[in-house]
mmCIF file with all atom_site columns, C-alpha atoms and ligand atoms in Angstrom:
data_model
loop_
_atom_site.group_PDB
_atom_site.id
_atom_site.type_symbol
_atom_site.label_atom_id
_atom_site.label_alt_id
_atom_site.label_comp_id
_atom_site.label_asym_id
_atom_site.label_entity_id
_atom_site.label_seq_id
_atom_site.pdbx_PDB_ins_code
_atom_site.Cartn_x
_atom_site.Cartn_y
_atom_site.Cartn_z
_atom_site.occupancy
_atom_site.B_iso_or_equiv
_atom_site.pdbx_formal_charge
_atom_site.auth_seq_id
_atom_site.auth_comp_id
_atom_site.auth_asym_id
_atom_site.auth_atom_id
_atom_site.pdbx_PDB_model_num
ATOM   1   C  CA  . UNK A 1 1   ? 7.784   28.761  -16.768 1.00 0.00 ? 1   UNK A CA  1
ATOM   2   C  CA  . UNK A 1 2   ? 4.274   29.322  -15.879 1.00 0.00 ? 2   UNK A CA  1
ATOM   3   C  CA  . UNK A 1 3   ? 3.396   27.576  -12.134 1.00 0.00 ? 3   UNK A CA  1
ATOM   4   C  CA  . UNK A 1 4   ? 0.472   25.124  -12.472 1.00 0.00 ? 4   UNK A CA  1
ATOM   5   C  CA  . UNK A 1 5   ? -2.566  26.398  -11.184 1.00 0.00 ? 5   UNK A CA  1
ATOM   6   C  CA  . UNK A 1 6   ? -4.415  25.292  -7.900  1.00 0.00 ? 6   UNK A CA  1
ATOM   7   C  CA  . UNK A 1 7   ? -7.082  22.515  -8.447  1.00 0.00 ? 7   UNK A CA  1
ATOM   8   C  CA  . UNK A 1 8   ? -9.514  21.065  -6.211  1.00 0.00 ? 8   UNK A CA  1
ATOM   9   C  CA  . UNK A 1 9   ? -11.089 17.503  -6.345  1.00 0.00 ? 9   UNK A CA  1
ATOM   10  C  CA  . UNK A 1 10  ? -13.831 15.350  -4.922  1.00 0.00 ? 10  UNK A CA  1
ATOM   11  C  CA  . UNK A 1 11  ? -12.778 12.458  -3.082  1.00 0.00 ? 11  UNK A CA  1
ATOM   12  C  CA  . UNK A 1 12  ? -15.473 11.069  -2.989  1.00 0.00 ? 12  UNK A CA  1
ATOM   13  C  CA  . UNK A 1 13  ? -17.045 11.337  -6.581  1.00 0.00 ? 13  UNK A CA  1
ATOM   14  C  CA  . UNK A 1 14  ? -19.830 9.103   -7.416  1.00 0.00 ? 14  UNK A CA  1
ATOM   15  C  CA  . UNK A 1 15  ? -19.601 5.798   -9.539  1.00 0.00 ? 15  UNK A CA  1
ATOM   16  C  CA  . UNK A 1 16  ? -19.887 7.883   -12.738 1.00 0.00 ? 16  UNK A CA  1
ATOM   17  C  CA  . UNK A 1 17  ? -17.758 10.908  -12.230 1.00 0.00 ? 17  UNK A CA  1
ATOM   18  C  CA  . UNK A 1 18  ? -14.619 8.345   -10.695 1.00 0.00 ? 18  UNK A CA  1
ATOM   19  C  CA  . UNK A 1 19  ? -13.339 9.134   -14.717 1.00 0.00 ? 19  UNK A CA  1
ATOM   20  C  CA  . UNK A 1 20  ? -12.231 12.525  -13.392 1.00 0.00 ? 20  UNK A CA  1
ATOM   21  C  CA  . UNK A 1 21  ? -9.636  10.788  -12.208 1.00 0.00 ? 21  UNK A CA  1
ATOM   22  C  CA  . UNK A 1 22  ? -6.300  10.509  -14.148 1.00 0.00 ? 22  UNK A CA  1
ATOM   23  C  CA  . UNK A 1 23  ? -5.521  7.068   -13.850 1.00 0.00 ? 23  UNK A CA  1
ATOM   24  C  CA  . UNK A 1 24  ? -7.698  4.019   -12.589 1.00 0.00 ? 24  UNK A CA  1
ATOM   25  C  CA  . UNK A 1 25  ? -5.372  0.945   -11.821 1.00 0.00 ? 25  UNK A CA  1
ATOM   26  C  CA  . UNK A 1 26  ? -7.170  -2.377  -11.385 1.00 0.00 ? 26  UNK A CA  1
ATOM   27  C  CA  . UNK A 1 27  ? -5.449  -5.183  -9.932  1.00 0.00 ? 27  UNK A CA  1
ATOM   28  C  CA  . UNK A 1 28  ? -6.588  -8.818  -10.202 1.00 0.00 ? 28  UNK A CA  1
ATOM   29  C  CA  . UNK A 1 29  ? -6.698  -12.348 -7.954  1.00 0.00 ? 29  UNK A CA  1
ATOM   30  C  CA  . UNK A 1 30  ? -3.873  -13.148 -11.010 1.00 0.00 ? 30  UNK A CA  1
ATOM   31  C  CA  . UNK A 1 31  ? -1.353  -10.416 -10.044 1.00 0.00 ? 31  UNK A CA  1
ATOM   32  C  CA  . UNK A 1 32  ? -1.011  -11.684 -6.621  1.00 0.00 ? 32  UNK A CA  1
ATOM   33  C  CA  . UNK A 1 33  ? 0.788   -15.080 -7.661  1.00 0.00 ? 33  UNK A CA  1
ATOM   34  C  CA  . UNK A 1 34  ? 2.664   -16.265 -4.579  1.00 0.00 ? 34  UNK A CA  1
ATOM   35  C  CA  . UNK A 1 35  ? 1.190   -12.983 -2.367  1.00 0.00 ? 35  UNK A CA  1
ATOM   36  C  CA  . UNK A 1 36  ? -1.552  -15.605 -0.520  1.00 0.00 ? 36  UNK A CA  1
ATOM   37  C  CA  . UNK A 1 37  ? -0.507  -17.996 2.333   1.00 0.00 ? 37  UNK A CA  1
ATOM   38  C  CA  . UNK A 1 38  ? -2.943  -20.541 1.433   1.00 0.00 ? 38  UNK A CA  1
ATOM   39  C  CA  . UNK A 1 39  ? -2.257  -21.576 -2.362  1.00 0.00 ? 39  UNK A CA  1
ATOM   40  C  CA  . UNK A 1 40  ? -4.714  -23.806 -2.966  1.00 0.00 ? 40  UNK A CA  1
ATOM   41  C  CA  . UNK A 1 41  ? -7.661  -21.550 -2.448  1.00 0.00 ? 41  UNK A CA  1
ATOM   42  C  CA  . UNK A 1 42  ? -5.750  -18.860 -4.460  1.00 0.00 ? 42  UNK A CA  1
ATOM   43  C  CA  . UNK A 1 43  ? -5.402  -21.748 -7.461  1.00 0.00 ? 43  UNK A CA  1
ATOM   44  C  CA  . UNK A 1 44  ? -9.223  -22.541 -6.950  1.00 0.00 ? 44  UNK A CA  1
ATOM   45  C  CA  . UNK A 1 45  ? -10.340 -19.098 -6.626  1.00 0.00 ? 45  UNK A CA  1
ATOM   46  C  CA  . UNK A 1 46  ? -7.912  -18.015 -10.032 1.00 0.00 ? 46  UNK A CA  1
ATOM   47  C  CA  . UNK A 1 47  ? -9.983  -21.301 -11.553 1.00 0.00 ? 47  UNK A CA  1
ATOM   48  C  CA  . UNK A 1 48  ? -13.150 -20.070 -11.330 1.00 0.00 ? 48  UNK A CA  1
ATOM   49  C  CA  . UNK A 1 49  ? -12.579 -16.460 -11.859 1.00 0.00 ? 49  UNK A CA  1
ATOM   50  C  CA  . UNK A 1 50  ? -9.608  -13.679 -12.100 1.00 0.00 ? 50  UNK A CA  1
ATOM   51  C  CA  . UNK A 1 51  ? -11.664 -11.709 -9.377  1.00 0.00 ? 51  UNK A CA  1
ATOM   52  C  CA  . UNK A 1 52  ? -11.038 -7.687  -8.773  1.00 0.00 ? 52  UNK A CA  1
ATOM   53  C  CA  . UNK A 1 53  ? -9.123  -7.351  -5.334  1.00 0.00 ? 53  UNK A CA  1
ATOM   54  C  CA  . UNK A 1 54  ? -8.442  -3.694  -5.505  1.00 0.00 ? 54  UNK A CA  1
ATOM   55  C  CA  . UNK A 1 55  ? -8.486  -0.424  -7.241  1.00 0.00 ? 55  UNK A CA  1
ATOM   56  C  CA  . UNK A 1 56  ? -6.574  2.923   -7.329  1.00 0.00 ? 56  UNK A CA  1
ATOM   57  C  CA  . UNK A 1 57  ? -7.267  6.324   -8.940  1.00 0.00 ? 57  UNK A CA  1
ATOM   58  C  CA  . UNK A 1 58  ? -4.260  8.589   -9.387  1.00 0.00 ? 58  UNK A CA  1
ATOM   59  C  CA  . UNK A 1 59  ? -4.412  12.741  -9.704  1.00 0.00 ? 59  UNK A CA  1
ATOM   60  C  CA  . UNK A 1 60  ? -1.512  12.196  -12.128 1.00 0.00 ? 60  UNK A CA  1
ATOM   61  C  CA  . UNK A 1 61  ? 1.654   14.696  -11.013 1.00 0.00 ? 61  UNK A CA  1
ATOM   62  C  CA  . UNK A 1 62  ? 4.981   15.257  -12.580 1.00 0.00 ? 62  UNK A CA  1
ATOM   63  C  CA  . UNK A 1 63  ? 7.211   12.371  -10.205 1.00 0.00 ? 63  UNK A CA  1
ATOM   64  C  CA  . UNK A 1 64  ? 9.272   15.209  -9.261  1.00 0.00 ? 64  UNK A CA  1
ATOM   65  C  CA  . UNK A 1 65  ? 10.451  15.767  -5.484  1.00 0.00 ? 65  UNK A CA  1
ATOM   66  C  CA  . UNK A 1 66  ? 8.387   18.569  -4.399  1.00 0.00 ? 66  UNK A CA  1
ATOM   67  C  CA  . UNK A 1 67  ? 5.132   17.313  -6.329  1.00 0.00 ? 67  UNK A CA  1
ATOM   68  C  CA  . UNK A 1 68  ? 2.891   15.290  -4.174  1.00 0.00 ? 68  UNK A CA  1
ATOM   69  C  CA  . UNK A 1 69  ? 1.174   12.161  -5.217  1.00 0.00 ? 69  UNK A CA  1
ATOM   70  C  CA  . UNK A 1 70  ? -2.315  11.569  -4.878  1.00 0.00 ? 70  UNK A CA  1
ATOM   71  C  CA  . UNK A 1 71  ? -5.546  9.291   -5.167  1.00 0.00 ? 71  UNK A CA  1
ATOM   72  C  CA  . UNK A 1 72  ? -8.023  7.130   -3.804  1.00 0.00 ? 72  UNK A CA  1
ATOM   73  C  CA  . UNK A 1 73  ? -7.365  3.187   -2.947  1.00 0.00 ? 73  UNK A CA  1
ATOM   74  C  CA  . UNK A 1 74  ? -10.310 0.929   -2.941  1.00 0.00 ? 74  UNK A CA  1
ATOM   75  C  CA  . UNK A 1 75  ? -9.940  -2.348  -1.277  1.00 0.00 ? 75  UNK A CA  1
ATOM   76  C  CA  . UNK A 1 76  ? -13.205 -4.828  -1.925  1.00 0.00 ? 76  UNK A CA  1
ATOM   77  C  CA  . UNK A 1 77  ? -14.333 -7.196  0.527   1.00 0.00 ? 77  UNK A CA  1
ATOM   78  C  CA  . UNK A 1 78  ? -13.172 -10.609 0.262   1.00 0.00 ? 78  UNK A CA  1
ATOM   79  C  CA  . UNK A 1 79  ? -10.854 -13.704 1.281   1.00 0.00 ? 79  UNK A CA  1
ATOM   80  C  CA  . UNK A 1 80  ? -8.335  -16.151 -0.469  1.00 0.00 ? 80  UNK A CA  1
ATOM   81  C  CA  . UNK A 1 81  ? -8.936  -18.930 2.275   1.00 0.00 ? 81  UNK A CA  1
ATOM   82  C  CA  . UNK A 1 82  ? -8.624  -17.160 5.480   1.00 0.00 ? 82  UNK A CA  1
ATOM   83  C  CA  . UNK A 1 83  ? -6.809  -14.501 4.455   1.00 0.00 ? 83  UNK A CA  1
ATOM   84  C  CA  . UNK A 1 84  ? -8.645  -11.317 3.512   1.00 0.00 ? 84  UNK A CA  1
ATOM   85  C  CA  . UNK A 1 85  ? -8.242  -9.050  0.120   1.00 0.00 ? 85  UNK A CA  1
ATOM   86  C  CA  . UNK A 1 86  ? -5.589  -6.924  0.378   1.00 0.00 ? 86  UNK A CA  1
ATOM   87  C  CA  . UNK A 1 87  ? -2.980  -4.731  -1.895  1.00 0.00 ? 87  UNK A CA  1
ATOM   88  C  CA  . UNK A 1 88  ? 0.282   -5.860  -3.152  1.00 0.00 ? 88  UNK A CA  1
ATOM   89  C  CA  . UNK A 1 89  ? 2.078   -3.998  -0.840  1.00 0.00 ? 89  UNK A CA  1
ATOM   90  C  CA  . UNK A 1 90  ? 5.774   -2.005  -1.663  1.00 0.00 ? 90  UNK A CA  1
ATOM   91  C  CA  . UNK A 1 91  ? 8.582   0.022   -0.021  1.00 0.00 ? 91  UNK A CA  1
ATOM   92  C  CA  . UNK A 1 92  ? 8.881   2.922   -1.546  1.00 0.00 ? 92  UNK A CA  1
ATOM   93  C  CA  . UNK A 1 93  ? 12.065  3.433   -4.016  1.00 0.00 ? 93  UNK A CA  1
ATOM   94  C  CA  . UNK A 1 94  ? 13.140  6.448   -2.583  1.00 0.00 ? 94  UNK A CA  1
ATOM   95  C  CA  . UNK A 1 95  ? 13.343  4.805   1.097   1.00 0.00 ? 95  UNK A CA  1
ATOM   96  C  CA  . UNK A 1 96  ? 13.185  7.959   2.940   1.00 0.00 ? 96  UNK A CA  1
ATOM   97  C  CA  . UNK A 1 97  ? 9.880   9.207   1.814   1.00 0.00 ? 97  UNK A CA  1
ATOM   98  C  CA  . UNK A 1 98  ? 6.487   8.962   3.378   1.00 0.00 ? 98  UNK A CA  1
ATOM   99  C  CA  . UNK A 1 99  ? 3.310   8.554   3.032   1.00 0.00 ? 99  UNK A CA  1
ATOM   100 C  CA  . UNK A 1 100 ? 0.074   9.107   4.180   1.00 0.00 ? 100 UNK A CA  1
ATOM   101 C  CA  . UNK A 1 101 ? -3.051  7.780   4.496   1.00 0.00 ? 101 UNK A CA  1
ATOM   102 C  CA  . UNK A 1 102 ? -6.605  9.223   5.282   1.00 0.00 ? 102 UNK A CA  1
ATOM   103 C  CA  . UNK A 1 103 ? -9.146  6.942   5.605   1.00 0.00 ? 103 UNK A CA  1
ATOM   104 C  CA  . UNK A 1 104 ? -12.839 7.575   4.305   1.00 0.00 ? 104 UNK A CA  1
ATOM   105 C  CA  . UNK A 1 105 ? -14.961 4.185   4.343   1.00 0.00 ? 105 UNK A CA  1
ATOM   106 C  CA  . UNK A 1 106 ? -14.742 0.865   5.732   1.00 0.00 ? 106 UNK A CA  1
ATOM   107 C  CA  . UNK A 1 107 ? -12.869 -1.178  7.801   1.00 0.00 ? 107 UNK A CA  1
ATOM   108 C  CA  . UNK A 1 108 ? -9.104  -2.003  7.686   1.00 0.00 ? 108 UNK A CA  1
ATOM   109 C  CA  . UNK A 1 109 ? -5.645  -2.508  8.905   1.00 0.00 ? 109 UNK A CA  1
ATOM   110 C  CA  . UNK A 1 110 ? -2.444  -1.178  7.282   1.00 0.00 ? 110 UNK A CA  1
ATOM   111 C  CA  . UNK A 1 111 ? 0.656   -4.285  7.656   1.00 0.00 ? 111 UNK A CA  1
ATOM   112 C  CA  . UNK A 1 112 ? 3.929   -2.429  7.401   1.00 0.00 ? 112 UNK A CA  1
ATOM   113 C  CA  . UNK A 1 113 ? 7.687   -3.510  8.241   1.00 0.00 ? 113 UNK A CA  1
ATOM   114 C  CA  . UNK A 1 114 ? 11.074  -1.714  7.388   1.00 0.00 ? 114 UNK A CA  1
ATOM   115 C  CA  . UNK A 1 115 ? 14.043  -3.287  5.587   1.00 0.00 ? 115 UNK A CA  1
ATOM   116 C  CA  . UNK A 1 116 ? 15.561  -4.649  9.258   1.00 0.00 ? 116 UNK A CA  1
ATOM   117 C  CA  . UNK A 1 117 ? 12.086  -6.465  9.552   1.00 0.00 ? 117 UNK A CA  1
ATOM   118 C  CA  . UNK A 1 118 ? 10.508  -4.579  12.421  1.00 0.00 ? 118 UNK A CA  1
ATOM   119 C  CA  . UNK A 1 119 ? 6.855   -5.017  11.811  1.00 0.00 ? 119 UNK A CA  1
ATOM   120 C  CA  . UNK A 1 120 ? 3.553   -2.553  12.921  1.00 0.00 ? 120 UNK A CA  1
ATOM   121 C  CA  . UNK A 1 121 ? -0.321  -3.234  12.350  1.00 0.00 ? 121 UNK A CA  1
ATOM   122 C  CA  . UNK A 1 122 ? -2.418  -0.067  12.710  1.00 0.00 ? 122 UNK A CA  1
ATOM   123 C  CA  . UNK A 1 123 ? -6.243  -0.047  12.493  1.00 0.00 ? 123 UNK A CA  1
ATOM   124 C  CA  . UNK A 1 124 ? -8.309  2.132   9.799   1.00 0.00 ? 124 UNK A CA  1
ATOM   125 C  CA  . UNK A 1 125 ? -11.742 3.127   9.928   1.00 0.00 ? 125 UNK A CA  1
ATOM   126 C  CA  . UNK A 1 126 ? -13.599 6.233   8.693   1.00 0.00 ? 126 UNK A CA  1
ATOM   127 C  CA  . UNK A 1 127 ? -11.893 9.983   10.177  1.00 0.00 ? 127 UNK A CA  1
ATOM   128 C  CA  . UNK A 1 128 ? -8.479  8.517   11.166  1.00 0.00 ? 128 UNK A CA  1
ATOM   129 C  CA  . UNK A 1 129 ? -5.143  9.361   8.936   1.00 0.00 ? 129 UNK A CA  1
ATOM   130 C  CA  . UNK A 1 130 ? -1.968  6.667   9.230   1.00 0.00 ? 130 UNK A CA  1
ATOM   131 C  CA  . UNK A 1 131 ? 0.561   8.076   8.720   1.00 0.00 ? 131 UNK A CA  1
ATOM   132 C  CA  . UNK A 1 132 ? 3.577   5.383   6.950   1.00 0.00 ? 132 UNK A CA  1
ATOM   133 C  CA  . UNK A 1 133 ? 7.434   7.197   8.127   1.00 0.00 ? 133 UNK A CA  1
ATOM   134 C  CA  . UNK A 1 134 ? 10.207  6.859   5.870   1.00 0.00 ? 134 UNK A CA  1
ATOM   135 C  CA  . UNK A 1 135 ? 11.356  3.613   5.675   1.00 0.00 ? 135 UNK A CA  1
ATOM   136 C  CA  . UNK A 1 136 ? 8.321   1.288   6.175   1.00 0.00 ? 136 UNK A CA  1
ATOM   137 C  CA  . UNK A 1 137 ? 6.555   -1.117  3.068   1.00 0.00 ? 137 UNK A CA  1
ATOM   138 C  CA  . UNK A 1 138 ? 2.893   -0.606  3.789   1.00 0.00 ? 138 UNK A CA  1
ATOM   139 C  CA  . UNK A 1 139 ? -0.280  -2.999  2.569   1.00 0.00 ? 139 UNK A CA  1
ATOM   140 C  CA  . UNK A 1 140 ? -3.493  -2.417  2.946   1.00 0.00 ? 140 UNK A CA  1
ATOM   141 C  CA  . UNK A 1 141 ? -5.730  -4.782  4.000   1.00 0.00 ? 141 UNK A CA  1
ATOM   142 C  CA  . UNK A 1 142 ? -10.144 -4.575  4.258   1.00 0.00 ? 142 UNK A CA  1
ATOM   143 C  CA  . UNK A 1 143 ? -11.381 -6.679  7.384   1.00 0.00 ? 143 UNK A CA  1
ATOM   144 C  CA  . UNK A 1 144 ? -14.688 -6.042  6.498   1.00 0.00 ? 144 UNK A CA  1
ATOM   145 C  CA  . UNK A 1 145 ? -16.424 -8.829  4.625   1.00 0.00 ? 145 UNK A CA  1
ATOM   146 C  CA  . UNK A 1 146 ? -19.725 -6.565  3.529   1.00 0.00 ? 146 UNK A CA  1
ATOM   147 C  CA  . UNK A 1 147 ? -17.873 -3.152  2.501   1.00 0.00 ? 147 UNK A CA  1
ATOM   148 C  CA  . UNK A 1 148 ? -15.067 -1.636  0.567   1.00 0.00 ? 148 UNK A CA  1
ATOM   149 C  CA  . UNK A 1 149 ? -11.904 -0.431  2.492   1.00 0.00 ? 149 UNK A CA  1
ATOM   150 C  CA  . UNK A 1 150 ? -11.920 3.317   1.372   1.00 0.00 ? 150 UNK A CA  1
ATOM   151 C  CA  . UNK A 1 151 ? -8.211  5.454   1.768   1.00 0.00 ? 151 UNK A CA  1
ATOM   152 C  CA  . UNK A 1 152 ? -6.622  8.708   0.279   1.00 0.00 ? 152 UNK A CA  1
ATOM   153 C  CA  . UNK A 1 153 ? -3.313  8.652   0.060   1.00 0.00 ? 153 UNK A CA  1
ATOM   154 C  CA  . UNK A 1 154 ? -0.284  11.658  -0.454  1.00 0.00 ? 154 UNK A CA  1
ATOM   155 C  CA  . UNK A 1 155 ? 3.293   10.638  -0.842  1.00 0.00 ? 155 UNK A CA  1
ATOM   156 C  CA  . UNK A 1 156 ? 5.894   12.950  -2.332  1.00 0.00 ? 156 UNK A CA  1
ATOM   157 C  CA  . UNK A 1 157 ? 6.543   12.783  -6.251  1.00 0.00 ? 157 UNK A CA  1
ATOM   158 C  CA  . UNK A 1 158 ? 9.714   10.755  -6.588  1.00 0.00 ? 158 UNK A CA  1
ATOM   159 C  CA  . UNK A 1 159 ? 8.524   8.241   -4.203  1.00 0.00 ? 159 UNK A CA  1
ATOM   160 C  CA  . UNK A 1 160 ? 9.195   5.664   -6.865  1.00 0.00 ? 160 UNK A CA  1
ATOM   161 C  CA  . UNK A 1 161 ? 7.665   2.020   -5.951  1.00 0.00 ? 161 UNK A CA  1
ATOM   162 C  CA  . UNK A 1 162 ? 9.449   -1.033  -5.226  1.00 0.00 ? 162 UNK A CA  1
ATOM   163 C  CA  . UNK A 1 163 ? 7.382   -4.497  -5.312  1.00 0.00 ? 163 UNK A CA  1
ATOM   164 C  CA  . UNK A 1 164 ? 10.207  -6.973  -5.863  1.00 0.00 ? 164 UNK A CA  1
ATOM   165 C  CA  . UNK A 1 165 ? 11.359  -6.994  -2.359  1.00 0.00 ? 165 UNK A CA  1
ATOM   166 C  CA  . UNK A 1 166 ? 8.034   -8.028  -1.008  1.00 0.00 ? 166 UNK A CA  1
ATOM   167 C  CA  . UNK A 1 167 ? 7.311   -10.103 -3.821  1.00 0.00 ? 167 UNK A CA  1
ATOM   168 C  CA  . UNK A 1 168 ? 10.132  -12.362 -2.617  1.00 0.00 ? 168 UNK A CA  1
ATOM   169 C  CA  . UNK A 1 169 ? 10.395  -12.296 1.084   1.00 0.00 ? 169 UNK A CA  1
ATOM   170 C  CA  . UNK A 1 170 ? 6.815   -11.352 1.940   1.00 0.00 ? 170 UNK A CA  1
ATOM   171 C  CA  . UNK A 1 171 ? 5.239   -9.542  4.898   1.00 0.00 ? 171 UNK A CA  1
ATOM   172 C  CA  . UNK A 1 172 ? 6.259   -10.803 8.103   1.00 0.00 ? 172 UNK A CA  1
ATOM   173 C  CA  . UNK A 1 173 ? 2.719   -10.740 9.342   1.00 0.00 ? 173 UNK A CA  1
ATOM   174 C  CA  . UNK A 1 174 ? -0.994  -12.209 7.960   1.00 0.00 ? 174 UNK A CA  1
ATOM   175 C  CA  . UNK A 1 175 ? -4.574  -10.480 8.170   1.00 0.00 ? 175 UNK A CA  1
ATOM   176 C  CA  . UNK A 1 176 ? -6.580  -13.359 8.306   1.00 0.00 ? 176 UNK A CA  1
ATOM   177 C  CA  . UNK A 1 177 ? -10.238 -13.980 9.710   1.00 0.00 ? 177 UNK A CA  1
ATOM   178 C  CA  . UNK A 1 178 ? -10.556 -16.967 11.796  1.00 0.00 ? 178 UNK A CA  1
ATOM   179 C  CA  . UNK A 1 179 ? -13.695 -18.008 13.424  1.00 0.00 ? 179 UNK A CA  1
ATOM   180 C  CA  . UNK A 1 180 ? -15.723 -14.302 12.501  1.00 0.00 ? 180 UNK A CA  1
ATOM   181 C  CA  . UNK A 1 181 ? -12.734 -12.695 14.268  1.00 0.00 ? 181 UNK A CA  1
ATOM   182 C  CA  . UNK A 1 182 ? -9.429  -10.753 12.796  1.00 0.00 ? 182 UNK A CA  1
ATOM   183 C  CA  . UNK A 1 183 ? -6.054  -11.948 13.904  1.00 0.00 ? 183 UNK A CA  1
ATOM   184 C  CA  . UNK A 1 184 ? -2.545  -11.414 12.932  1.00 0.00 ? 184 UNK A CA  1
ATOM   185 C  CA  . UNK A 1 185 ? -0.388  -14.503 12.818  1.00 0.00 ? 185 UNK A CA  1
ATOM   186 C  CA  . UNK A 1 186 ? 3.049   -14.847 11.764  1.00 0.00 ? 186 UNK A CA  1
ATOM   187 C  CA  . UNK A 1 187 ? 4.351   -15.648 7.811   1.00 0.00 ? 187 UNK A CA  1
ATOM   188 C  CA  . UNK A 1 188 ? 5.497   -18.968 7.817   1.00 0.00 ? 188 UNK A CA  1
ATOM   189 C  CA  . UNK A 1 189 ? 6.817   -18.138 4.184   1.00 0.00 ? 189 UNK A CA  1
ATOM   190 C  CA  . UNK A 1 190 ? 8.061   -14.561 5.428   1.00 0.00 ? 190 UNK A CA  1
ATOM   191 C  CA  . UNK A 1 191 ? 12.013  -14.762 4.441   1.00 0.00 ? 191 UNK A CA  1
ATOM   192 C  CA  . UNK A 1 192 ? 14.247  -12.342 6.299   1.00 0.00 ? 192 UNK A CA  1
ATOM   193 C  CA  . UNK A 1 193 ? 15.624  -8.981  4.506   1.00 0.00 ? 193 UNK A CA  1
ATOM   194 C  CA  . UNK A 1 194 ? 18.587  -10.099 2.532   1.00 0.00 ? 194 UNK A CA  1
ATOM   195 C  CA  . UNK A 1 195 ? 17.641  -13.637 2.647   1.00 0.00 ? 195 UNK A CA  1
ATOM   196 C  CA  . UNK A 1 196 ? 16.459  -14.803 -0.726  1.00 0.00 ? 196 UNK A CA  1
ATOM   197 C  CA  . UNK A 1 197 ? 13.050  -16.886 -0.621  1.00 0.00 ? 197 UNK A CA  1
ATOM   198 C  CA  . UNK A 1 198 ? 12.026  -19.442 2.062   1.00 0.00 ? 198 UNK A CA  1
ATOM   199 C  CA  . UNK A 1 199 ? 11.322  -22.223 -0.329  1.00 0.00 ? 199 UNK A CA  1
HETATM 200 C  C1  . F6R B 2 .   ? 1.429   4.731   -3.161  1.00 0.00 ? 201 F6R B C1  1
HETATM 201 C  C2  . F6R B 2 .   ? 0.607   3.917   -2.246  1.00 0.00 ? 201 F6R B C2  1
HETATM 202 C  C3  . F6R B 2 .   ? -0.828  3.639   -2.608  1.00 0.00 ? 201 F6R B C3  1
HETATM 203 C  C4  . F6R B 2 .   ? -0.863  2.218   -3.156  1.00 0.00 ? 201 F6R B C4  1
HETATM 204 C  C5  . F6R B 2 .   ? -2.245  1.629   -3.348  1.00 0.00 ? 201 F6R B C5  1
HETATM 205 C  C6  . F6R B 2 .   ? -2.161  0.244   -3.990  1.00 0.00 ? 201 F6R B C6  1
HETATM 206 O  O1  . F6R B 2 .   ? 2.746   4.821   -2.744  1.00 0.00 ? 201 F6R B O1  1
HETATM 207 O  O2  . F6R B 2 .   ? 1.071   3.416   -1.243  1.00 0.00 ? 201 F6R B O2  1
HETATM 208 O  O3  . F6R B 2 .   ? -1.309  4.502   -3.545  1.00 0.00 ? 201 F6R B O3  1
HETATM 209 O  O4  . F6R B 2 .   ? -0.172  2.248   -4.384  1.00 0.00 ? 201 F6R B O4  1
HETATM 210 O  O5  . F6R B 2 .   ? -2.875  1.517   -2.128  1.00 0.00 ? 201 F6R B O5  1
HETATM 211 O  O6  . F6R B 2 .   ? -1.232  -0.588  -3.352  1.00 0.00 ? 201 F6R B O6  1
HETATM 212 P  P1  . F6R B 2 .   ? 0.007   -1.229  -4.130  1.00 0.00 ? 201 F6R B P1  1
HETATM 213 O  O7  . F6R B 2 .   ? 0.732   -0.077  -4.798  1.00 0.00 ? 201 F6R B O7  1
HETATM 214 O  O8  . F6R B 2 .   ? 0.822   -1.869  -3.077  1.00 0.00 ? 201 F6R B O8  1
HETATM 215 O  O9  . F6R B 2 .   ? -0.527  -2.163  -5.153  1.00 0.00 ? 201 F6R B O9  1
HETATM 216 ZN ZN1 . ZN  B 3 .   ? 3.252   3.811   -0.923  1.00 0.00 ? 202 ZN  B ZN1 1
#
């Protein structure tokens, strides 16, 4: 078989050349249903409109073990109460596969915790790469009200994504902004691996 040829790409396309990407995921406030600490303002919010949290362009690659994954995340600015915009968030499948992140604009924190529940928060901003080990669901989060939260990510092919497990227990930690400032405060819905759902 005939090896794929080398390609190059720019990260950083404008508006109108973002189509060179394969794949453009948008998610919505209304895919996040039970993801937001404070469900009132997420019912309100989801009233008035089904707002864009996030996007994601994908180079689309065979999901194959040496293949490597790779796009651009876009976080926009926002809140749902306190609590700022931020991405789903998923282990990956394949447990033992990375990730990493470089980011490129904005301002941000990555929330990530492994299956025992040992938790990290690292900072993003423009020039540094995150690196996410085997093992630990990551989320992206944008702290910054006025700009877009900017990030290329690599992972290896058969990554695979899993969403249920953080759909049910949650992240043990919240990004919210409290009086102008960023703090981290502790789930009170966060359910412990293994545990089912707190309510
Ligand atoms: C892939 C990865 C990123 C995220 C993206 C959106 O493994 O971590 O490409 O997929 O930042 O977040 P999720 O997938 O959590 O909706
Ligand atoms: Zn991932």
């Amino acid at each position: 078989m005939k090896p794929d040829e080398p390609f190059t790409l720019e990260v950083l396309q404008s508006e109108a050349t973002l189509s060179r990407y394969d794949n453009h995921i948008v998610r919505t406030l209304s895919s996040m249903k039970g993801q937001y600490a404070d469900q009132a303002a997420y019912d309100a919010m989801l009233a008035e409109q089904d707002t864009v949290l996030y996007e994601v362009y994908e180079v689309r690659r065979p999901e194959v073990p040496g293949e490597l994954l790779h796009g651009l995340s876009v976080v926009h600015p926002g809140k749902v109460g306190d609590e700022y915009f931020m991405t789903k968030g998923h282990f990956h499948t394949v447990l033992e596969t990375a990730e990493v992140y470089y980011c490129l604009r904005g301002r941000g924190v990555m929330v990530m915790e492994t299956p025992e529940g040992d938790w990290a928060i690292e900072e993003l901003h423009p020039g540094r790469v995150l690196y996410v080990p085997p093992r630990w669901a990551h989320r992206s989060v944008n702290t910054s009200l006025d700009e877009p939260l900017l990030t290329f990510f690599v992972y290896p092919g058969n990554s695979g994504h899993d969403y249920g497990t953080i759909e049910q227990q949650g992240f043990r930690k919240l990004v919210l902004c409290r009086e102008d400032q960023t703090v981290y405060i502790d789930n009170p819905n966060w359910s412990p691996p293994g545990k089912g759902h707190a309510d």
